[in-house]
């Protein structure tokens, strides 16, 4: 903080005195910058930038050549090694400077933001074990083979895509149930000892990285202690609960209609295997006919793919420039033509999992862009996310390397998602000429849209919550690492789903749900999902596009295009990078110091009202025992 600025702002004498005292005090605590320390930080920032760039180039190569390209894989390994070597040296020197307590607050924060050793802090025997366990656990998902239903000798099916597509298409309940059990038999019990051993090594890792409580290490990227992180997650879950319970009741009602009361009894959690098939539809983006009890089946679901083509939005290049104009309208500089001229198409493998992507460098004065073929509307909305990243990277590049990351992982995803959400607003699509019928802006179509989006978000949050909650309870020693009954207590309470038959500690079902790495923390994904709605609400209020209790200006119709005031706030907040805690960034961004579920609730309010009426009308019970 510059004391001169503070003094100039000072009108009231008593306040001034206070400021002066504070300034004097903080200078006594924070000694003047030490030149040796400053040089060390400068050099660290420069050297890290160079190593990070090599890592980004290796990743980019892998993106362009495909995940099995050996040259790219080797490059990644080499740069990982380089980084590790550097971090080892840094860690020793960091400890020295930390002991001396040198530097001002920002410099101390840079020190705190040094990359950590993580597992590499373990003694070599443990290190080998931890990598072996992690890779066994994660390979298990990719490599485990399941036997086909009623074909005990046909045992080469993969969960994704084989089982997934069989189950999604199946009407045979026994078959669906069979795969639910088969998957858990093959992933759970088989990996139980590995899971338990892994969690122990994780605790040890936390200690060696300077976290006496392993659960605090779990949330280190949020820079909050475990009790504060959990309090935040609990608070959000609590706020979400009334909406979730209504939606759950509705879905349970649909499942009962499909499968009968004997399988989906009243006042009980619904069977997980049936609910997953149902909710999974929303992620597969199926046609309207697939959904049971869509709020307005006759209205159908909006799909702008064909209209995009009719309007000449037929190439990714056109989309790129249209979206670039959108961000210019928000007050960002127009992207330079070289970014597109040098952009590379990604054209191999699984077309469904291709995303447009911005690649930022830390030392190299440039950026790269990779893009996917224009398949359908998803690629259009995805462009908003990719270009939002471009602007984030550019804004944060004023910071030293150590502060250029986002305030927490997935934070900038929330900004991107906020804009793709705003771009999918029927008002904006109409402005673009991509929809012509008035009906898409009316309540029935809006409810349909909220229903699908709700399946994709509202049901996901409790699942993410349980996965983190379970592992945090394990790390803090409240439950054993393989306490399957505890896992089902959380699952039933928070997600309203139960196993097809009672599960005990004889089984172990946690690994079946951890489709990502076993140590992948879900809290930041969870918070990112919630944050996108909070940002949207803030920007829409700021631009006058949302007004509480004004039925003509609901949040789900908010169109942010051409509201330059949005860009100003955003640029300022993004340029903070991670130089301050995420709560400070939020203060800048939304004028509140914490993530709140309020935006999400406002967004879904019309749908919540509808659910309440429908559940009442159809005599559907809400909640479970
Ligand atoms: C460190 O970097 C800053 C910003 O680039 C610069 O102003 C300062 O002079 C540098 N200090 C040293 C000791 O190199
Ligand atoms: C194995 O089962 C799957 C799924 O039912 C089926 O698609 C496949 O054709 C079967 N393979 C053999 C060799 O029977
Ligand atoms: C799962 O394992 C149990 C006990 O080990 C066995 O009874 C059951 O048949 C298995 N189910 C499937 C679908 O493999
Ligand atoms: C939208 O329409 C396109 C082309 O008509 C189709 O390929 C795509 O699957 C549709 N998407 C959805 C979600 O219905
Ligand atoms: C990019 O390509 C366009 C059209 O081919 C050209 O007009 C423009 O000068 C190029 N820009 C750069 C920076 O190369
Ligand atoms: C990245 O961008 C630079 C120029 O900005 C260009 O020379 C290079 O070919 C690009 N590389 C890839 C892989 O897109
Ligand atoms: C969070 O980031 C990870 C890794 O980049 C990504 O796979 C995931 O989809 C993101 N989650 C959300 C909710 O944005």
PDB file of N, CA, C and O and ligand atoms in Angstrom, residues 178 181-182 185, ligand 3:
ATOM      1  N   UNK A 178     -27.736 -54.610 -12.925  1.00  0.00           N
ATOM      2  CA  UNK A 178     -26.577 -55.487 -13.048  1.00  0.00           C
ATOM      3  C   UNK A 178     -25.302 -54.671 -13.249  1.00  0.00           C
ATOM      4  O   UNK A 178     -24.299 -54.885 -12.579  1.00  0.00           O
ATOM      5  N   UNK A 181     -24.007 -52.841 -10.160  1.00  0.00           N
ATOM      6  CA  UNK A 181     -23.268 -53.718  -9.242  1.00  0.00           C
ATOM      7  C   UNK A 181     -21.928 -54.148  -9.833  1.00  0.00           C
ATOM      8  O   UNK A 181     -20.912 -54.160  -9.151  1.00  0.00           O
ATOM      9  N   UNK A 182     -21.962 -54.498 -11.084  1.00  0.00           N
ATOM     10  CA  UNK A 182     -20.738 -54.985 -11.734  1.00  0.00           C
ATOM     11  C   UNK A 182     -19.629 -53.918 -11.659  1.00  0.00           C
ATOM     12  O   UNK A 182     -18.492 -54.207 -11.312  1.00  0.00           O
ATOM     13  N   UNK A 185     -18.439 -53.740  -8.102  1.00  0.00           N
ATOM     14  CA  UNK A 185     -17.631 -54.913  -7.748  1.00  0.00           C
ATOM     15  C   UNK A 185     -16.210 -54.765  -8.282  1.00  0.00           C
ATOM     16  O   UNK A 185     -15.254 -55.127  -7.618  1.00  0.00           O
TER      17      UNK A 185
HETATM   18  C1  LIG B   3     -20.832 -58.625  -7.104  1.00  0.00           C
HETATM   19  O1  LIG B   3     -20.194 -59.315  -6.057  1.00  0.00           O
HETATM   20  C2  LIG B   3     -21.099 -60.045  -5.224  1.00  0.00           C
HETATM   21  C3  LIG B   3     -20.325 -60.599  -4.046  1.00  0.00           C
HETATM   22  O2  LIG B   3     -18.966 -60.654  -4.286  1.00  0.00           O
HETATM   23  C4  LIG B   3     -21.798 -61.121  -6.035  1.00  0.00           C
HETATM   24  O3  LIG B   3     -22.713 -61.808  -5.231  1.00  0.00           O
HETATM   25  C5  LIG B   3     -22.563 -60.447  -7.164  1.00  0.00           C
HETATM   26  O4  LIG B   3     -23.139 -61.401  -7.999  1.00  0.00           O
HETATM   27  C6  LIG B   3     -21.631 -59.573  -7.983  1.00  0.00           C
HETATM   28  N1  LIG B   3     -22.452 -58.849  -8.919  1.00  0.00           N
HETATM   29  C7  LIG B   3     -22.092 -58.618 -10.161  1.00  0.00           C
HETATM   30  C8  LIG B   3     -23.071 -57.897 -11.001  1.00  0.00           C
HETATM   31  O5  LIG B   3     -21.031 -58.941 -10.582  1.00  0.00           O
END
